[in-house]
GROMACS .gro file of C-alpha atoms in nm:
model
  455
    1MET     CA    1  -1.536  -0.125   1.531
    2ARG     CA    2  -1.333   0.193   1.503
    3ASP     CA    3  -1.023   0.030   1.485
    4VAL     CA    4  -0.737   0.061   1.173
    5ARG     CA    5  -0.596  -0.252   1.003
    6ARG     CA    6  -0.249  -0.247   0.935
    7ALA     CA    7  -0.016  -0.507   0.771
    8ALA     CA    8   0.219  -0.765   0.986
    9VAL     CA    9   0.531  -0.863   0.874
   10VAL     CA   10   0.502  -1.228   0.949
   11ALA     CA   11   0.124  -1.261   0.816
   12ALA     CA   12   0.212  -1.133   0.514
   13SER     CA   13   0.440  -1.374   0.508
   14SER     CA   14   0.290  -1.654   0.692
   15GLY     CA   15   0.051  -1.703   0.453
   16CYS     CA   16   0.226  -1.905   0.222
   17ALA     CA   17   0.473  -1.628   0.654
   18ALA     CA   18   1.704   0.794   0.434
   19LEU     CA   19   1.697   1.039   0.302
   20LEU     CA   20   1.788   1.440   0.359
   21THR     CA   21   1.853   1.496   0.727
   22VAL     CA   22   1.734   1.839   0.800
   23VAL     CA   23   1.894   2.059   1.096
   24PRO     CA   24   1.800   2.356   1.195
   25ALA     CA   25   1.632   2.566   0.968
   26THR     CA   26   1.788   2.844   0.780
   27ALA     CA   27   1.662   3.146   0.645
   28ASP     CA   28   1.711   3.048   0.336
   29GLY     CA   29   1.523   2.733   0.338
   30ASP     CA   30   1.827   2.453   0.232
   31ALA     CA   31   2.102   2.549   0.394
   32GLY     CA   32   2.238   2.419   0.661
   33ARG     CA   33   2.145   2.024   0.594
   34ARG     CA   34   2.333   1.755   0.453
   35VAL     CA   35   2.221   1.422   0.292
   36LEU     CA   36   2.245   1.135   0.401
   37ARG     CA   37   2.111   0.807   0.211
   38THR     CA   38   1.919   0.679   0.505
   39GLU     CA   39   1.716   0.852   0.734
   40ARG     CA   40   1.477   0.849   0.971
   41VAL     CA   41   1.112   1.064   0.929
   42SER     CA   42   0.939   0.926   1.184
   43VAL     CA   43   1.064   1.188   1.387
   44ALA     CA   44   0.934   1.510   1.513
   45SER     CA   45   0.991   1.833   1.348
   46ASP     CA   46   1.311   1.881   1.525
   47GLY     CA   47   1.361   1.584   1.494
   48THR     CA   48   1.224   1.431   1.797
   49GLN     CA   49   1.234   1.055   1.784
   50GLY     CA   50   0.868   0.903   1.845
   51ASN     CA   51   0.741   0.798   2.093
   52GLY     CA   52   0.521   0.504   1.992
   53ASP     CA   53   0.521   0.270   1.672
   54SER     CA   54   0.557   0.347   1.372
   55ARG     CA   55   0.429   0.228   0.998
   56ASP     CA   56   0.204   0.193   0.711
   57GLU     CA   57   0.475   0.415   0.521
   58LYS     CA   58   0.335   0.601   0.139
   59ILE     CA   59   0.625   0.841  -0.043
   60SER     CA   60   0.442   1.146  -0.260
   61ALA     CA   61   0.510   0.983  -0.668
   62ASP     CA   62   0.794   1.385  -0.608
   63GLY     CA   63   0.943   1.170  -0.336
   64ARG     CA   64   0.912   1.495  -0.147
   65LEU     CA   65   0.594   1.356   0.119
   66VAL     CA   66   0.616   1.069   0.328
   67VAL     CA   67   0.327   0.954   0.541
   68PHE     CA   68   0.282   0.711   0.792
   69THR     CA   69   0.045   0.610   1.101
   70SER     CA   70   0.170   0.624   1.456
   71HIS     CA   71   0.110   0.559   1.775
   72ALA     CA   72   0.442   0.849   1.888
   73THR     CA   73   0.172   1.131   2.057
   74ASN     CA   74   0.494   1.386   2.029
   75LEU     CA   75   0.557   1.416   1.648
   76VAL     CA   76   0.281   1.754   1.654
   77PRO     CA   77   0.185   1.943   1.931
   78GLY     CA   78  -0.113   1.875   2.034
   79SER     CA   79  -0.171   1.553   1.923
   80THR     CA   80  -0.360   1.352   2.221
   81HIS     CA   81  -0.454   1.023   2.095
   82GLY     CA   82  -0.406   0.836   2.348
   83THR     CA   83  -0.324   0.479   2.243
   84GLN     CA   84  -0.503   0.555   1.927
   85ALA     CA   85  -0.291   0.536   1.598
   86GLN     CA   86  -0.268   0.835   1.355
   87VAL     CA   87  -0.184   0.951   1.062
   88PHE     CA   88   0.131   1.208   0.946
   89ALA     CA   89   0.309   1.325   0.677
   90ARG     CA   90   0.713   1.416   0.679
   91ASP     CA   91   0.786   1.758   0.423
   92LEU     CA   92   1.111   1.542   0.318
   93ARG     CA   93   1.245   1.928   0.193
   94THR     CA   94   1.170   2.075   0.444
   95GLY     CA   95   1.182   1.866   0.790
   96ARG     CA   96   0.772   1.978   0.838
   97ALA     CA   97   0.594   1.694   0.964
   98GLU     CA   98   0.203   1.738   1.025
   99GLN     CA   99  -0.088   1.599   1.120
  100ILE     CA  100  -0.317   1.438   0.858
  101SER     CA  101  -0.674   1.336   1.025
  102VAL     CA  102  -0.757   1.607   1.164
  103ALA     CA  103  -1.117   1.834   1.119
  104GLY     CA  104  -1.063   2.154   0.937
  105ASP     CA  105  -0.984   2.363   1.223
  106GLY     CA  106  -0.677   2.172   1.292
  107THR     CA  107  -0.854   1.961   1.534
  108PRO     CA  108  -0.763   1.610   1.596
  109ALA     CA  109  -0.907   1.292   1.492
  110ASP     CA  110  -1.069   1.167   1.805
  111TRP     CA  111  -1.080   0.785   1.688
  112GLY     CA  112  -0.795   0.556   1.575
  113SER     CA  113  -0.634   0.720   1.168
  114GLY     CA  114  -0.468   0.466   0.920
  115ALA     CA  115  -0.462   0.316   0.590
  116PRO     CA  116  -0.237   0.628   0.495
  117SER     CA  117  -0.236   0.718   0.042
  118VAL     CA  118  -0.101   1.009  -0.135
  119SER     CA  119  -0.142   1.229  -0.453
  120ALA     CA  120   0.176   1.269  -0.672
  121ASN     CA  121   0.238   1.620  -0.601
  122GLY     CA  122   0.146   1.584  -0.157
  123ARG     CA  123  -0.182   1.789  -0.168
  124PHE     CA  124  -0.437   1.505  -0.091
  125VAL     CA  125  -0.413   1.227   0.145
  126ALA     CA  126  -0.672   0.926   0.172
  127PHE     CA  127  -0.667   0.789   0.455
  128GLU     CA  128  -0.986   0.523   0.696
  129SER     CA  129  -1.108   0.703   1.089
  130GLY     CA  130  -1.256   0.571   1.311
  131ALA     CA  131  -1.287   0.985   1.470
  132THR     CA  132  -1.654   1.134   1.493
  133ASN     CA  133  -1.485   1.441   1.475
  134LEU     CA  134  -1.371   1.519   1.190
  135THR     CA  135  -1.613   1.713   0.943
  136PRO     CA  136  -2.003   1.809   0.978
  137GLN     CA  137  -2.088   1.508   0.956
  138GLY     CA  138  -1.935   1.295   1.219
  139ASN     CA  139  -2.021   0.934   1.151
  140PRO     CA  140  -2.342   0.831   1.356
  141SER     CA  141  -2.241   0.464   1.288
  142GLY     CA  142  -1.903   0.363   1.514
  143TRP     CA  143  -1.778   0.167   1.179
  144SER     CA  144  -1.457   0.364   1.082
  145GLN     CA  145  -1.513   0.521   0.755
  146VAL     CA  146  -1.206   0.695   0.436
  147TYR     CA  147  -1.132   1.067   0.423
  148VAL     CA  148  -0.931   1.324   0.200
  149ARG     CA  149  -0.694   1.593   0.339
  150ASP     CA  150  -0.638   1.805   0.168
  151ARG     CA  151  -0.339   2.003   0.285
  152TRP     CA  152  -0.302   2.360   0.043
  153THR     CA  153  -0.659   2.441   0.193
  154ASN     CA  154  -0.656   2.259   0.515
  155ARG     CA  155  -0.962   2.115   0.423
  156THR     CA  156  -1.071   1.829   0.538
  157GLU     CA  157  -1.394   1.574   0.354
  158LEU     CA  158  -1.567   1.217   0.387
  159LEU     CA  159  -1.515   1.090   0.083
  160VAL     CA  160  -1.875   0.923   0.098
  161PRO     CA  161  -2.190   0.989   0.244
  162ASN     CA  162  -2.305   0.857   0.590
  163GLY     CA  163  -2.499   0.518   0.560
  164PRO     CA  164  -2.766   0.362   0.748
  165SER     CA  165  -2.603   0.394   1.115
  166ASP     CA  166  -2.828   0.054   1.170
  167SER     CA  167  -2.730  -0.132   0.810
  168GLY     CA  168  -2.457  -0.345   1.035
  169ASP     CA  169  -2.077  -0.248   0.858
  170SER     CA  170  -2.185   0.090   0.706
  171GLY     CA  171  -1.766   0.132   0.742
  172THR     CA  172  -1.536   0.265   0.427
  173ARG     CA  173  -1.211   0.093   0.404
  174SER     CA  174  -0.831   0.094   0.273
  175PRO     CA  175  -0.830   0.387   0.028
  176SER     CA  176  -0.579   0.406  -0.264
  177ILE     CA  177  -0.546   0.765  -0.437
  178SER     CA  178  -0.526   0.826  -0.864
  179ALA     CA  179  -0.205   1.072  -0.873
  180ASP     CA  180  -0.429   1.408  -0.888
  181GLY     CA  181  -0.666   1.319  -0.627
  182ARG     CA  182  -1.002   1.296  -0.812
  183TYR     CA  183  -1.037   0.907  -0.783
  184VAL     CA  184  -1.001   0.740  -0.478
  185ALA     CA  185  -1.063   0.373  -0.489
  186PHE     CA  186  -1.168   0.167  -0.151
  187ALA     CA  187  -1.323  -0.106   0.021
  188SER     CA  188  -1.712  -0.146   0.158
  189ALA     CA  189  -1.995  -0.396   0.305
  190ARG     CA  190  -2.222  -0.096   0.246
  191SER     CA  191  -2.537  -0.155  -0.041
  192ASP     CA  192  -2.650   0.121  -0.080
  193LEU     CA  193  -2.363   0.340  -0.284
  194VAL     CA  194  -2.437   0.204  -0.663
  195PRO     CA  195  -2.817   0.070  -0.738
  196GLY     CA  196  -2.785  -0.284  -0.801
  197ASP     CA  197  -2.585  -0.363  -0.413
  198THR     CA  198  -2.725  -0.691  -0.359
  199ASN     CA  199  -2.471  -0.969  -0.317
  200ASP     CA  200  -2.433  -0.902   0.106
  201VAL     CA  201  -2.034  -0.876   0.091
  202SER     CA  202  -1.766  -0.576   0.069
  203ASP     CA  203  -1.722  -0.425  -0.270
  204VAL     CA  204  -1.455  -0.241  -0.406
  205PHE     CA  205  -1.575   0.125  -0.519
  206VAL     CA  206  -1.388   0.446  -0.658
  207ARG     CA  207  -1.476   0.742  -0.627
  208ASP     CA  208  -1.484   1.054  -0.848
  209ARG     CA  209  -1.417   1.391  -0.603
  210LEU     CA  210  -1.480   1.632  -0.959
  211ARG     CA  211  -1.811   1.476  -0.992
  212GLY     CA  212  -1.925   1.330  -0.669
  213THR     CA  213  -1.989   1.011  -0.868
  214THR     CA  214  -1.927   0.598  -0.722
  215GLU     CA  215  -1.970   0.286  -0.946
  216ARG     CA  216  -1.799  -0.049  -0.828
  217VAL     CA  217  -1.522  -0.220  -1.008
  218SER     CA  218  -1.500  -0.578  -0.809
  219VAL     CA  219  -1.785  -0.703  -1.006
  220GLY     CA  220  -1.704  -0.900  -1.371
  221SER     CA  221  -1.674  -0.720  -1.758
  222ASP     CA  222  -2.025  -0.837  -1.813
  223GLY     CA  223  -2.165  -0.699  -1.490
  224THR     CA  224  -2.201  -0.966  -1.300
  225GLN     CA  225  -2.164  -0.898  -0.922
  226ALA     CA  226  -1.881  -1.095  -0.706
  227ASN     CA  227  -2.033  -1.406  -0.522
  228HIS     CA  228  -1.706  -1.340  -0.196
  229ARG     CA  229  -1.632  -1.102  -0.021
  230THR     CA  230  -1.342  -0.832  -0.159
  231GLU     CA  231  -1.047  -0.625   0.010
  232VAL     CA  232  -0.747  -0.456  -0.085
  233ALA     CA  233  -0.812  -0.183  -0.319
  234VAL     CA  234  -0.523  -0.070  -0.551
  235ILE     CA  235  -0.520   0.206  -0.833
  236SER     CA  236  -0.269   0.344  -1.095
  237ALA     CA  237  -0.186   0.644  -1.117
  238ASP     CA  238  -0.412   0.814  -1.372
  239GLY     CA  239  -0.748   0.621  -1.215
  240SER     CA  240  -0.800   0.395  -1.496
  241ARG     CA  241  -0.722   0.046  -1.331
  242VAL     CA  242  -0.835  -0.033  -0.985
  243GLY     CA  243  -0.648  -0.369  -0.905
  244PHE     CA  244  -0.847  -0.593  -0.572
  245LYS     CA  245  -0.848  -0.921  -0.403
  246THR     CA  246  -1.082  -1.082  -0.410
  247ALA     CA  247  -1.231  -1.455  -0.292
  248ALA     CA  248  -1.504  -1.467  -0.615
  249THR     CA  249  -1.509  -1.722  -0.847
  250ASN     CA  250  -1.754  -1.556  -1.047
  251LEU     CA  251  -1.549  -1.256  -1.248
  252VAL     CA  252  -1.424  -1.447  -1.489
  253PRO     CA  253  -1.496  -1.762  -1.698
  254ARG     CA  254  -1.256  -2.041  -1.641
  255PRO     CA  255  -1.070  -2.099  -1.902
  256GLY     CA  256  -1.070  -2.340  -2.191
  257ALA     CA  257  -1.466  -2.328  -2.029
  258ALA     CA  258  -1.793  -2.226  -2.262
  259GLY     CA  259  -2.134  -2.116  -2.158
  260ALA     CA  260  -2.331  -2.049  -1.809
  261GLY     CA  261  -2.203  -2.173  -1.501
  262ASN     CA  262  -1.869  -2.215  -1.531
  263ASP     CA  263  -1.646  -2.069  -1.198
  264LEU     CA  264  -1.325  -1.974  -1.266
  265GLN     CA  265  -1.274  -2.197  -0.951
  266SER     CA  266  -1.417  -2.510  -1.037
  267PRO     CA  267  -1.413  -2.771  -0.896
  268PRO     CA  268  -1.582  -2.694  -0.625
  269ARG     CA  269  -1.251  -2.654  -0.321
  270PRO     CA  270  -1.241  -2.313  -0.064
  271PRO     CA  271  -1.191  -2.006  -0.260
  272VAL     CA  272  -0.896  -1.803  -0.186
  273ASN     CA  273  -0.724  -1.496  -0.307
  274LYS     CA  274  -0.739  -1.316  -0.650
  275PHE     CA  275  -0.621  -1.129  -0.808
  276PHE     CA  276  -0.838  -0.913  -1.078
  277VAL     CA  277  -0.762  -0.621  -1.254
  278ARG     CA  278  -1.037  -0.352  -1.422
  279ASP     CA  279  -1.022  -0.125  -1.677
  280VAL     CA  280  -1.292   0.139  -1.596
  281ARG     CA  281  -1.222   0.355  -1.887
  282HIS     CA  282  -1.394   0.018  -2.096
  283GLY     CA  283  -1.529  -0.195  -1.889
  284ARG     CA  284  -1.247  -0.506  -1.858
  285THR     CA  285  -1.229  -0.665  -1.602
  286GLU     CA  286  -0.928  -0.915  -1.584
  287LEU     CA  287  -0.781  -1.159  -1.358
  288ALA     CA  288  -0.400  -1.086  -1.342
  289ALA     CA  289  -0.254  -1.380  -1.138
  290HIS     CA  290  -0.275  -1.688  -1.306
  291ALA     CA  291  -0.061  -1.967  -1.408
  292TYR     CA  292   0.187  -2.033  -1.648
  293GLY     CA  293   0.004  -2.161  -1.970
  294SER     CA  294  -0.331  -2.279  -1.864
  295GLY     CA  295  -0.438  -1.924  -1.710
  296GLU     CA  296  -0.607  -2.122  -1.395
  297VAL     CA  297  -0.634  -1.893  -1.136
  298VAL     CA  298  -0.338  -1.889  -0.854
  299ALA     CA  299  -0.386  -1.750  -0.482
  300VAL     CA  300  -0.251  -1.474  -0.387
  301LEU     CA  301  -0.092  -1.311   0.002
  302GLY     CA  302  -0.059  -1.043   0.084
  303GLU     CA  303  -0.038  -0.682  -0.048
  304ILE     CA  304  -0.119  -0.579  -0.417
  305GLY     CA  305  -0.035  -0.342  -0.637
  306LEU     CA  306  -0.028  -0.157  -0.959
  307SER     CA  307   0.262   0.020  -1.144
  308PRO     CA  308   0.249   0.353  -1.172
  309ASP     CA  309   0.057   0.343  -1.593
  310GLY     CA  310  -0.155   0.046  -1.471
  311ARG     CA  311   0.034  -0.180  -1.749
  312HIS     CA  312   0.180  -0.396  -1.448
  313ALA     CA  313  -0.006  -0.595  -1.195
  314LEU     CA  314   0.225  -0.659  -0.872
  315PHE     CA  315   0.139  -0.922  -0.663
  316SER     CA  316   0.270  -1.259  -0.362
  317SER     CA  317   0.203  -1.600  -0.393
  318SER     CA  318   0.386  -1.902  -0.301
  319SER     CA  319   0.293  -2.124  -0.591
  320PRO     CA  320   0.509  -2.309  -0.823
  321ASP     CA  321   0.261  -2.254  -1.109
  322VAL     CA  322   0.265  -1.847  -1.169
  323VAL     CA  323   0.609  -1.910  -1.360
  324GLN     CA  324   0.835  -2.195  -1.543
  325GLY     CA  325   1.095  -2.297  -1.317
  326ASP     CA  326   0.999  -2.185  -0.997
  327THR     CA  327   1.085  -2.481  -0.683
  328ASN     CA  328   1.215  -2.222  -0.411
  329ALA     CA  329   0.880  -2.356  -0.226
  330ALA     CA  330   0.815  -1.940  -0.141
  331LEU     CA  331   0.580  -1.693  -0.134
  332ASP     CA  332   0.776  -1.514  -0.483
  333VAL     CA  333   0.643  -1.165  -0.544
  334PHE     CA  334   0.529  -1.150  -0.983
  335ALA     CA  335   0.455  -0.895  -1.208
  336THR     CA  336   0.193  -0.981  -1.429
  337ASP     CA  337   0.240  -0.732  -1.778
  338LEU     CA  338  -0.193  -0.684  -1.879
  339ARG     CA  339  -0.045  -0.558  -2.222
  340THR     CA  340   0.054  -0.898  -2.332
  341GLY     CA  341  -0.056  -1.145  -2.035
  342VAL     CA  342   0.355  -1.234  -1.980
  343THR     CA  343   0.419  -1.281  -1.585
  344GLN     CA  344   0.736  -1.260  -1.475
  345ARG     CA  345   0.901  -1.278  -1.122
  346LEU     CA  346   1.048  -1.051  -0.933
  347SER     CA  347   1.214  -1.121  -0.617
  348LEU     CA  348   1.548  -1.312  -0.765
  349ALA     CA  349   1.909  -1.241  -0.720
  350SER     CA  350   2.162  -1.023  -0.914
  351ASP     CA  351   2.230  -1.415  -1.100
  352GLY     CA  352   1.911  -1.503  -1.201
  353SER     CA  353   1.916  -1.718  -0.807
  354GLN     CA  354   1.585  -1.816  -0.679
  355ALA     CA  355   1.530  -1.696  -0.352
  356ASN     CA  356   1.546  -1.890  -0.048
  357GLY     CA  357   1.297  -1.748   0.133
  358SER     CA  358   0.944  -1.537   0.156
  359SER     CA  359   0.943  -1.209  -0.042
  360TYR     CA  360   0.622  -1.017  -0.032
  361GLY     CA  361   0.482  -0.611  -0.117
  362ALA     CA  362   0.607  -0.496  -0.494
  363VAL     CA  363   0.649  -0.144  -0.530
  364MET     CA  364   0.758   0.001  -0.949
  365SER     CA  365   0.899   0.308  -1.038
  366ALA     CA  366   0.677   0.483  -1.371
  367ASP     CA  367   0.949   0.331  -1.600
  368ASN     CA  368   0.878   0.002  -1.523
  369ARG     CA  369   1.217  -0.095  -1.447
  370ARG     CA  370   1.223  -0.042  -1.100
  371VAL     CA  371   1.095  -0.302  -0.856
  372PHE     CA  372   1.134  -0.254  -0.448
  373PHE     CA  373   0.986  -0.557  -0.195
  374ALA     CA  374   1.068  -0.731   0.131
  375SER     CA  375   1.211  -1.020   0.197
  376ASP     CA  376   1.395  -1.305   0.434
  377ALA     CA  377   1.567  -1.442   0.219
  378THR     CA  378   1.926  -1.417   0.223
  379ASN     CA  379   2.118  -1.487  -0.120
  380LEU     CA  380   1.936  -1.177  -0.315
  381VAL     CA  381   2.293  -1.003  -0.188
  382ALA     CA  382   2.596  -1.085  -0.068
  383GLY     CA  383   2.636  -1.057   0.316
  384ASP     CA  384   2.296  -1.119   0.394
  385THR     CA  385   2.371  -1.271   0.758
  386ASN     CA  386   2.099  -1.045   1.067
  387GLY     CA  387   1.844  -1.261   0.970
  388GLU     CA  388   1.560  -1.088   0.934
  389PHE     CA  389   1.334  -0.909   0.594
  390ASP     CA  390   1.534  -0.648   0.445
  391VAL     CA  391   1.399  -0.437   0.207
  392PHE     CA  392   1.553  -0.446  -0.133
  393LEU     CA  393   1.548  -0.295  -0.475
  394ARG     CA  394   1.592  -0.488  -0.822
  395ASP     CA  395   1.705  -0.398  -1.139
  396LEU     CA  396   1.452  -0.552  -1.448
  397GLN     CA  397   1.715  -0.410  -1.692
  398THR     CA  398   2.025  -0.502  -1.523
  399GLY     CA  399   1.960  -0.764  -1.287
  400LYS     CA  400   2.098  -0.584  -0.951
  401VAL     CA  401   1.970  -0.591  -0.694
  402GLU     CA  402   2.049  -0.374  -0.370
  403ARG     CA  403   1.957  -0.448  -0.030
  404LEU     CA  404   1.817  -0.072   0.089
  405SER     CA  405   1.731  -0.151   0.509
  406VAL     CA  406   2.122  -0.111   0.588
  407ALA     CA  407   2.262   0.233   0.815
  408ASP     CA  408   2.463   0.508   0.594
  409ASP     CA  409   2.763   0.282   0.593
  410GLY     CA  410   2.596   0.001   0.441
  411THR     CA  411   2.581  -0.187   0.811
  412GLN     CA  412   2.273  -0.450   0.794
  413GLY     CA  413   1.939  -0.340   1.020
  414SER     CA  414   1.962  -0.518   1.337
  415GLY     CA  415   1.534  -0.568   1.280
  416VAL     CA  416   1.273  -0.661   1.057
  417SER     CA  417   1.176  -0.356   0.777
  418ALA     CA  418   0.886  -0.357   0.591
  419THR     CA  419   0.650  -0.229   0.332
  420VAL     CA  420   0.826  -0.105   0.111
  421ASP     CA  421   0.731   0.254  -0.126
  422ALA     CA  422   0.941   0.404  -0.389
  423ASP     CA  423   0.828   0.737  -0.479
  424GLN     CA  424   0.787   0.809  -0.965
  425ALA     CA  425   1.138   0.819  -1.011
  426GLY     CA  426   1.297   0.495  -0.826
  427ARG     CA  427   1.537   0.724  -0.661
  428THR     CA  428   1.353   0.687  -0.324
  429ALA     CA  429   1.217   0.460  -0.107
  430THR     CA  430   0.989   0.478   0.243
  431PHE     CA  431   1.071   0.151   0.480
  432SER     CA  432   0.934   0.002   0.845
  433SER     CA  433   1.181  -0.114   0.998
  434GLU     CA  434   1.255  -0.231   1.417
  435ALA     CA  435   1.616  -0.159   1.326
  436SER     CA  436   1.720   0.047   1.597
  437ASN     CA  437   2.109   0.068   1.394
  438LEU     CA  438   2.040   0.209   1.109
  439VAL     CA  439   2.031   0.635   1.158
  440PRO     CA  440   2.258   0.722   1.478
  441GLY     CA  441   2.031   0.778   1.864
  442ASP     CA  442   1.795   0.521   1.758
  443THR     CA  443   1.712   0.479   2.096
  444ASN     CA  444   1.265   0.389   2.097
  445GLY     CA  445   1.286   0.067   2.113
  446THR     CA  446   0.996   0.020   1.835
  447GLY     CA  447   0.971   0.014   1.501
  448ASP     CA  448   1.010   0.343   1.275
  449VAL     CA  449   0.943   0.535   0.875
  450PHE     CA  450   1.235   0.549   0.680
  451VAL     CA  451   1.365   0.689   0.294
  452ARG     CA  452   1.668   0.560   0.141
  453ARG     CA  453   1.799   0.812  -0.135
  454LEU     CA  454   1.922   0.527  -0.383
  455LYS     CA  455   2.227   0.659  -0.598
   0.00000   0.00000   0.00000
């Protein structure tokens, strides 16, 4: 029950499927450092490579802190978590590594932790854990719970009070934290978080940490409860919009239909995962992934996202109906402008050619100009012959595409690279990779987290 889930590269695609190298610190803190474009960050403070797999990376908006999940036991002293993954952070300015999944007194979590999400300045990190020792409240239910770690005060808090231990799935999971750390979106099957929760399925909620209030957001504009399970919460930087993935068919009317009973996905068929965005301030819910022209629902696969300003909804779909001219029969990444309703395909080559492989996991810079994603397409850039998933950057203004999962000299990676994230400026990207040739001395034979500084 306490298992912490992690997305796999193959799972995301089969549904259709670095920076500053730090040498020993000097008195002035910044001296003795040389800048590399690609650096491995899932290492100890002294540069020792991790002895376990690392992934699930996120970077703070200011580009200073990378948080990630790792099975390595040698990244920080006293981290004795055995086979259970834990959450760590690396300060890209100082090179210091720290464990995030710890209690207020620094005691490491006694069970697995993962799914980190970081505030803009790196102060707050939300994560989920099945541990029983992170807060005085404990974890009597045995399910994974969402916690928030304040790195400045060394305080770890349980996001929402524990629920009844005998009420089935009473966990909280999939946290996404706002830029200031005040709001955290999360998923839970608990029915006691808000009044009137009687749908008996997992929903998505937002917790206001300042006021101590919780609101359910996976509802229709009129407050209708979702009629199917909802998962995967993402929140805009200011906390005003929350995206979620659900199989529910009753949150918005079917396009062109009038009257009650006109479910979004009708005539009846097996429900598919859809992408909705909730405007929390105005209480409006809209379909973010839809077919061109008709507005009909399209299935979304893998990760979803929002641009920092909440204007663009990012998703992956293998449907040929999202945009005109989609004939590659592959999973592509898209962005829907929630202001205009227009959707554009992002996974294209510099000349506008369609990708000849699957793409997923898009993130966008704050100026909505740069988009980052993973793909196994071989025609997005010249010389892509490694036969692996790689991480790419596309400039939406110029159309230029750049592969990021390469060594400093441009050598392509020898293994799968995936799950990219980027800072607010779109100048520093972090990604996980199985490649062993992106940096010198990578001999641990397992996945690592890297950063790539862009020109």
